[in-house]
């Protein structure tokens, strides 16, 4: 099956710094990628839809200036958490759809962000 | 607005026993339905999906799910659980294949020896 890779899998950063998370589709091209956030023992909440070559679409309540998304190529989307605070600590997961019209989105393994 | 409800937060089953996880959804159009499994600290793995056709769908790892439109349900079943099935299970619904999924709250499955 299709593979989506996220990097890093874990990151610890100091409060006030920025962290970049990468989401790559390894064996397919993705015009659309999705970023989800998962708090401990909770479900996944969609943060934004990342579109190759255009601006991301953010869900209501998600600060676009805090969570910067760039989808510069058909295989890479990045999420940058700017000026991170402890409340941004969470599990971030991306998913990607095959541009050839595949019927499902494939999920990365997630990134555990801890802000200290 | 679309929503997904998984009524059971935790389920404990004995190894070898059957398992059923409930999922109810609310959606205005024909739903695309998914079941995912998540091991601790890991991403999501697709178990099975339903788009149309036969309402009983087979997935990986011996799982199956039945779509019941009249009950707005998409329950997941496995006849005999293995210790490796201990994980978190999420039901999800979307407007079309793979787009903007709405997830249920998840059900954590514990398997007793």
mmCIF file of C-alpha atoms in Angstrom:
data_model
loop_
_atom_site.group_PDB
_atom_site.id
_atom_site.type_symbol
_atom_site.label_atom_id
_atom_site.label_comp_id
_atom_site.label_asym_id
_atom_site.label_seq_id
_atom_site.Cartn_x
_atom_site.Cartn_y
_atom_site.Cartn_z
ATOM 1 C CA UNK A 1 0.000 0.000 0.000
ATOM 2 C CA UNK A 2 0.876 3.653 -0.218
ATOM 3 C CA UNK A 3 3.265 5.008 2.379
ATOM 4 C CA UNK A 4 3.146 8.351 4.133
ATOM 5 C CA UNK A 5 6.124 9.275 6.239
ATOM 6 C CA UNK A 6 6.223 11.899 8.957
ATOM 7 C CA UNK A 7 9.349 13.373 10.423
ATOM 8 C CA UNK A 8 10.263 13.710 13.189
ATOM 9 C CA UNK A 9 8.343 11.074 15.111
ATOM 10 C CA UNK A 10 9.074 12.850 18.379
ATOM 11 C CA UNK A 11 10.271 16.346 19.154
ATOM 12 C CA UNK A 12 10.788 18.316 22.317
ATOM 13 C CA UNK A 13 11.186 22.046 22.045
ATOM 14 C CA UNK A 14 11.408 25.031 24.328
ATOM 15 C CA UNK A 15 8.496 27.365 24.740
ATOM 16 C CA UNK A 16 8.670 30.211 22.246
ATOM 17 C CA UNK A 17 10.541 28.332 19.555
ATOM 18 C CA UNK A 18 9.163 27.022 16.270
ATOM 19 C CA UNK A 19 8.970 23.421 15.162
ATOM 20 C CA UNK A 20 8.561 22.051 11.646
ATOM 21 C CA UNK A 21 6.915 18.713 10.948
ATOM 22 C CA UNK A 22 7.224 17.101 7.543
ATOM 23 C CA UNK A 23 4.718 14.826 5.831
ATOM 24 C CA UNK A 24 5.886 12.984 2.738
ATOM 25 C CA UNK A 25 4.092 10.654 0.376
ATOM 26 C CA UNK A 26 6.792 8.187 -0.550
ATOM 27 C CA UNK A 27 5.360 6.281 -3.475
ATOM 28 C CA UNK A 28 2.571 8.446 -4.789
ATOM 29 C CA UNK A 29 1.802 12.073 -5.505
ATOM 30 C CA UNK A 30 -0.650 13.921 -3.328
ATOM 31 C CA UNK A 31 -2.389 17.122 -4.365
ATOM 32 C CA UNK A 32 -4.152 17.179 -1.022
ATOM 33 C CA UNK A 33 -2.838 16.437 2.432
ATOM 34 C CA UNK A 34 -4.583 16.774 5.756
ATOM 35 C CA UNK A 35 -3.258 17.701 9.174
ATOM 36 C CA UNK A 36 -4.904 16.354 12.297
ATOM 37 C CA UNK A 37 -4.274 16.938 15.969
ATOM 38 C CA UNK A 38 -4.879 14.380 18.674
ATOM 39 C CA UNK A 39 -4.871 15.184 22.372
ATOM 40 C CA UNK A 40 -4.056 12.369 24.814
ATOM 41 C CA UNK A 41 -6.752 9.739 24.901
ATOM 42 C CA UNK A 42 -8.914 11.739 22.543
ATOM 43 C CA UNK A 43 -9.926 11.537 18.940
ATOM 44 C CA UNK A 44 -8.405 13.202 15.911
ATOM 45 C CA UNK A 45 -9.479 16.697 14.994
ATOM 46 C CA UNK A 46 -8.879 18.025 11.518
ATOM 47 C CA UNK A 47 -6.783 21.179 11.643
ATOM 48 C CA UNK A 48 -6.359 22.048 7.994
ATOM 49 C CA UNK A 49 -6.370 20.843 4.430
ATOM 50 C CA UNK A 50 -3.135 21.388 2.572
ATOM 51 C CA UNK A 51 -3.345 21.918 -1.178
ATOM 52 C CA UNK A 52 -0.321 21.713 -3.428
ATOM 53 C CA UNK A 53 0.538 25.093 -4.862
ATOM 54 C CA UNK A 54 -2.103 27.025 -2.987
ATOM 55 C CA UNK A 55 -3.006 28.196 0.471
ATOM 56 C CA UNK A 56 -4.142 25.765 3.081
ATOM 57 C CA UNK A 57 -7.723 25.712 4.262
ATOM 58 C CA UNK A 58 -8.002 25.878 8.034
ATOM 59 C CA UNK A 59 -10.809 24.534 10.161
ATOM 60 C CA UNK A 60 -12.713 26.867 12.405
ATOM 61 C CA UNK A 61 -10.816 27.746 15.534
ATOM 62 C CA UNK A 62 -7.382 26.849 14.186
ATOM 63 C CA UNK A 63 -4.962 29.778 14.135
ATOM 64 C CA UNK A 64 -3.415 29.892 10.687
ATOM 65 C CA UNK A 65 -0.641 32.218 11.838
ATOM 66 C CA UNK A 66 0.347 29.788 14.530
ATOM 67 C CA UNK A 67 0.125 26.621 12.454
ATOM 68 C CA UNK A 68 1.797 27.421 9.157
ATOM 69 C CA UNK A 69 1.248 24.910 6.394
ATOM 70 C CA UNK A 70 3.232 24.721 3.198
ATOM 71 C CA UNK A 71 2.555 22.214 0.422
ATOM 72 C CA UNK A 72 5.359 23.046 -1.949
ATOM 73 C CA UNK A 73 5.404 19.831 -3.950
ATOM 74 C CA UNK A 74 3.211 16.862 -4.746
ATOM 75 C CA UNK A 75 5.018 14.743 -2.194
ATOM 76 C CA UNK A 76 5.676 17.093 0.709
ATOM 77 C CA UNK A 77 3.611 19.148 3.112
ATOM 78 C CA UNK A 78 5.023 20.830 6.189
ATOM 79 C CA UNK A 79 3.377 22.029 9.373
ATOM 80 C CA UNK A 80 5.258 24.639 11.372
ATOM 81 C CA UNK A 81 4.134 25.325 14.899
ATOM 82 C CA UNK A 82 5.296 28.864 15.545
ATOM 83 C CA UNK A 83 6.105 30.293 18.967
ATOM 84 C CA UNK A 84 5.153 27.009 20.545
ATOM 85 C CA UNK A 85 3.635 26.904 24.010
ATOM 86 C CA UNK A 86 3.021 23.964 26.332
ATOM 87 C CA UNK A 87 -0.638 23.852 25.299
ATOM 88 C CA UNK A 88 0.519 23.052 21.756
ATOM 89 C CA UNK A 89 1.913 19.759 23.016
ATOM 90 C CA UNK A 90 0.012 17.088 21.171
ATOM 91 C CA UNK A 91 0.174 14.284 18.637
ATOM 92 C CA UNK A 92 0.048 15.599 15.085
ATOM 93 C CA UNK A 93 -0.880 13.260 12.231
ATOM 94 C CA UNK A 94 -0.976 13.910 8.529
ATOM 95 C CA UNK A 95 -2.765 12.042 5.784
ATOM 96 C CA UNK A 96 -2.488 12.200 2.017
ATOM 97 C CA UNK A 97 -4.632 11.296 -0.957
ATOM 98 C CA UNK A 98 -3.241 9.899 -4.169
ATOM 99 C CA UNK A 99 -3.720 12.460 -6.949
ATOM 100 C CA UNK A 100 -4.719 9.686 -9.341
ATOM 101 C CA UNK A 101 -7.987 9.478 -7.467
ATOM 102 C CA UNK A 102 -7.439 6.707 -5.012
ATOM 103 C CA UNK A 103 -10.331 6.019 -2.714
ATOM 104 C CA UNK A 104 -8.671 6.624 0.610
ATOM 105 C CA UNK A 105 -6.264 8.798 2.478
ATOM 106 C CA UNK A 106 -3.124 7.253 3.909
ATOM 107 C CA UNK A 107 -1.895 8.285 7.328
ATOM 108 C CA UNK A 108 1.573 9.018 8.557
ATOM 109 C CA UNK A 109 2.846 7.567 11.792
ATOM 110 C CA UNK A 110 2.377 10.817 13.663
ATOM 111 C CA UNK A 111 4.609 13.278 15.481
ATOM 112 C CA UNK A 112 4.607 13.657 19.231
ATOM 113 C CA UNK A 113 5.332 17.297 20.076
ATOM 114 C CA UNK A 114 6.235 18.229 23.621
ATOM 115 C CA UNK A 115 6.771 21.884 24.461
ATOM 116 C CA UNK A 116 8.616 22.522 27.706
ATOM 117 C CA UNK B 1 -23.104 18.738 10.418
ATOM 118 C CA UNK B 2 -21.588 15.310 10.276
ATOM 119 C CA UNK B 3 -20.736 13.464 13.451
ATOM 120 C CA UNK B 4 -19.595 10.058 14.579
ATOM 121 C CA UNK B 5 -20.374 8.450 17.906
ATOM 122 C CA UNK B 6 -18.595 5.506 19.388
ATOM 123 C CA UNK B 7 -20.608 4.765 22.527
ATOM 124 C CA UNK B 8 -18.021 2.536 24.175
ATOM 125 C CA UNK B 9 -14.890 4.257 25.441
ATOM 126 C CA UNK B 10 -13.319 1.038 26.703
ATOM 127 C CA UNK B 11 -14.009 -2.609 25.978
ATOM 128 C CA UNK B 12 -12.255 -5.534 27.616
ATOM 129 C CA UNK B 13 -12.451 -8.926 25.991
ATOM 130 C CA UNK B 14 -10.809 -12.255 26.603
ATOM 131 C CA UNK B 15 -8.440 -13.598 24.004
ATOM 132 C CA UNK B 16 -10.379 -15.823 21.652
ATOM 133 C CA UNK B 17 -13.704 -14.159 22.382
ATOM 134 C CA UNK B 18 -15.668 -12.197 19.826
ATOM 135 C CA UNK B 19 -15.521 -8.428 19.608
ATOM 136 C CA UNK B 20 -18.005 -5.856 18.393
ATOM 137 C CA UNK B 21 -17.345 -2.133 18.350
ATOM 138 C CA UNK B 22 -20.240 0.194 17.778
ATOM 139 C CA UNK B 23 -20.284 3.211 15.527
ATOM 140 C CA UNK B 24 -23.186 5.521 14.767
ATOM 141 C CA UNK B 25 -22.958 8.402 12.382
ATOM 142 C CA UNK B 26 -24.924 11.430 11.372
ATOM 143 C CA UNK B 27 -24.462 12.593 7.832
ATOM 144 C CA UNK B 28 -26.633 14.388 5.319
ATOM 145 C CA UNK B 29 -25.613 12.475 2.217
ATOM 146 C CA UNK B 30 -24.289 9.066 1.344
ATOM 147 C CA UNK B 31 -21.432 8.527 3.737
ATOM 148 C CA UNK B 32 -18.045 7.079 3.130
ATOM 149 C CA UNK B 33 -17.237 5.072 6.252
ATOM 150 C CA UNK B 34 -13.934 3.859 7.627
ATOM 151 C CA UNK B 35 -12.519 1.960 10.552
ATOM 152 C CA UNK B 36 -8.947 2.648 11.632
ATOM 153 C CA UNK B 37 -6.771 1.089 14.306
ATOM 154 C CA UNK B 38 -4.098 2.946 16.246
ATOM 155 C CA UNK B 39 -1.444 1.354 18.415
ATOM 156 C CA UNK B 40 0.034 3.505 21.198
ATOM 157 C CA UNK B 41 2.134 6.345 19.837
ATOM 158 C CA UNK B 42 1.527 5.273 16.271
ATOM 159 C CA UNK B 43 -0.380 6.538 13.280
ATOM 160 C CA UNK B 44 -3.568 5.079 11.916
ATOM 161 C CA UNK B 45 -3.947 1.918 9.913
ATOM 162 C CA UNK B 46 -7.004 1.387 7.772
ATOM 163 C CA UNK B 47 -8.900 -1.763 8.675
ATOM 164 C CA UNK B 48 -11.703 -1.465 6.161
ATOM 165 C CA UNK B 49 -13.911 0.976 4.345
ATOM 166 C CA UNK B 50 -17.382 1.187 2.877
ATOM 167 C CA UNK B 51 -18.368 3.249 -0.091
ATOM 168 C CA UNK B 52 -21.208 1.343 -1.736
ATOM 169 C CA UNK B 53 -22.366 -2.134 -2.670
ATOM 170 C CA UNK B 54 -22.414 -5.079 -0.309
ATOM 171 C CA UNK B 55 -23.156 -3.777 3.151
ATOM 172 C CA UNK B 56 -20.937 -6.367 4.824
ATOM 173 C CA UNK B 57 -17.333 -5.483 4.180
ATOM 174 C CA UNK B 58 -14.272 -7.503 4.961
ATOM 175 C CA UNK B 59 -11.072 -5.928 6.128
ATOM 176 C CA UNK B 60 -7.609 -6.847 7.215
ATOM 177 C CA UNK B 61 -6.679 -8.817 10.310
ATOM 178 C CA UNK B 62 -9.956 -10.747 10.248
ATOM 179 C CA UNK B 63 -12.178 -7.729 10.848
ATOM 180 C CA UNK B 64 -15.501 -7.074 9.174
ATOM 181 C CA UNK B 65 -18.092 -4.344 9.427
ATOM 182 C CA UNK B 66 -21.729 -4.054 8.480
ATOM 183 C CA UNK B 67 -23.328 -0.884 7.167
ATOM 184 C CA UNK B 68 -26.930 -0.445 8.239
ATOM 185 C CA UNK B 69 -28.429 2.640 6.704
ATOM 186 C CA UNK B 70 -31.677 2.377 8.662
ATOM 187 C CA UNK B 71 -29.750 2.473 11.927
ATOM 188 C CA UNK B 72 -27.010 4.850 10.756
ATOM 189 C CA UNK B 73 -24.524 2.337 12.046
ATOM 190 C CA UNK B 74 -21.268 0.814 10.896
ATOM 191 C CA UNK B 75 -20.274 -1.670 13.582
ATOM 192 C CA UNK B 76 -16.957 -3.470 13.515
ATOM 193 C CA UNK B 77 -16.657 -7.137 14.419
ATOM 194 C CA UNK B 78 -14.081 -9.837 14.830
ATOM 195 C CA UNK B 79 -15.027 -13.431 15.644
ATOM 196 C CA UNK B 80 -11.955 -14.241 17.737
ATOM 197 C CA UNK B 81 -9.621 -11.599 19.104
ATOM 198 C CA UNK B 82 -5.900 -11.983 19.507
ATOM 199 C CA UNK B 83 -3.747 -10.251 22.099
ATOM 200 C CA UNK B 84 -2.289 -8.147 19.284
ATOM 201 C CA UNK B 85 -5.722 -6.617 18.676
ATOM 202 C CA UNK B 86 -5.359 -4.507 21.814
ATOM 203 C CA UNK B 87 -5.372 -0.952 20.482
ATOM 204 C CA UNK B 88 -7.539 2.099 19.922
ATOM 205 C CA UNK B 89 -10.151 1.865 17.198
ATOM 206 C CA UNK B 90 -11.630 4.825 15.390
ATOM 207 C CA UNK B 91 -14.672 5.018 13.186
ATOM 208 C CA UNK B 92 -14.695 7.848 10.661
ATOM 209 C CA UNK B 93 -17.034 9.321 8.084
ATOM 210 C CA UNK B 94 -16.343 11.576 5.141
ATOM 211 C CA UNK B 95 -18.130 13.245 2.259
ATOM 212 C CA UNK B 96 -16.024 11.456 -0.303
ATOM 213 C CA UNK B 97 -13.142 9.110 -0.380
ATOM 214 C CA UNK B 98 -10.482 10.265 2.009
ATOM 215 C CA UNK B 99 -11.487 13.915 2.323
ATOM 216 C CA UNK B 100 -11.863 15.732 5.615
ATOM 217 C CA UNK B 101 -12.696 12.777 7.762
ATOM 218 C CA UNK B 102 -14.708 13.217 10.932
ATOM 219 C CA UNK B 103 -13.625 10.770 13.597
ATOM 220 C CA UNK B 104 -15.489 9.221 16.465
ATOM 221 C CA UNK B 105 -14.075 9.449 19.948
ATOM 222 C CA UNK B 106 -12.432 6.055 19.706
ATOM 223 C CA UNK B 107 -12.810 2.800 21.584
ATOM 224 C CA UNK B 108 -9.890 1.370 23.488
ATOM 225 C CA UNK B 109 -9.807 -2.411 23.377
ATOM 226 C CA UNK B 110 -8.041 -4.373 26.092
ATOM 227 C CA UNK B 111 -7.460 -8.082 25.610
ATOM 228 C CA UNK B 112 -7.264 -10.358 28.643
ATOM 229 C CA UNK B 113 -5.172 -13.526 28.429
#
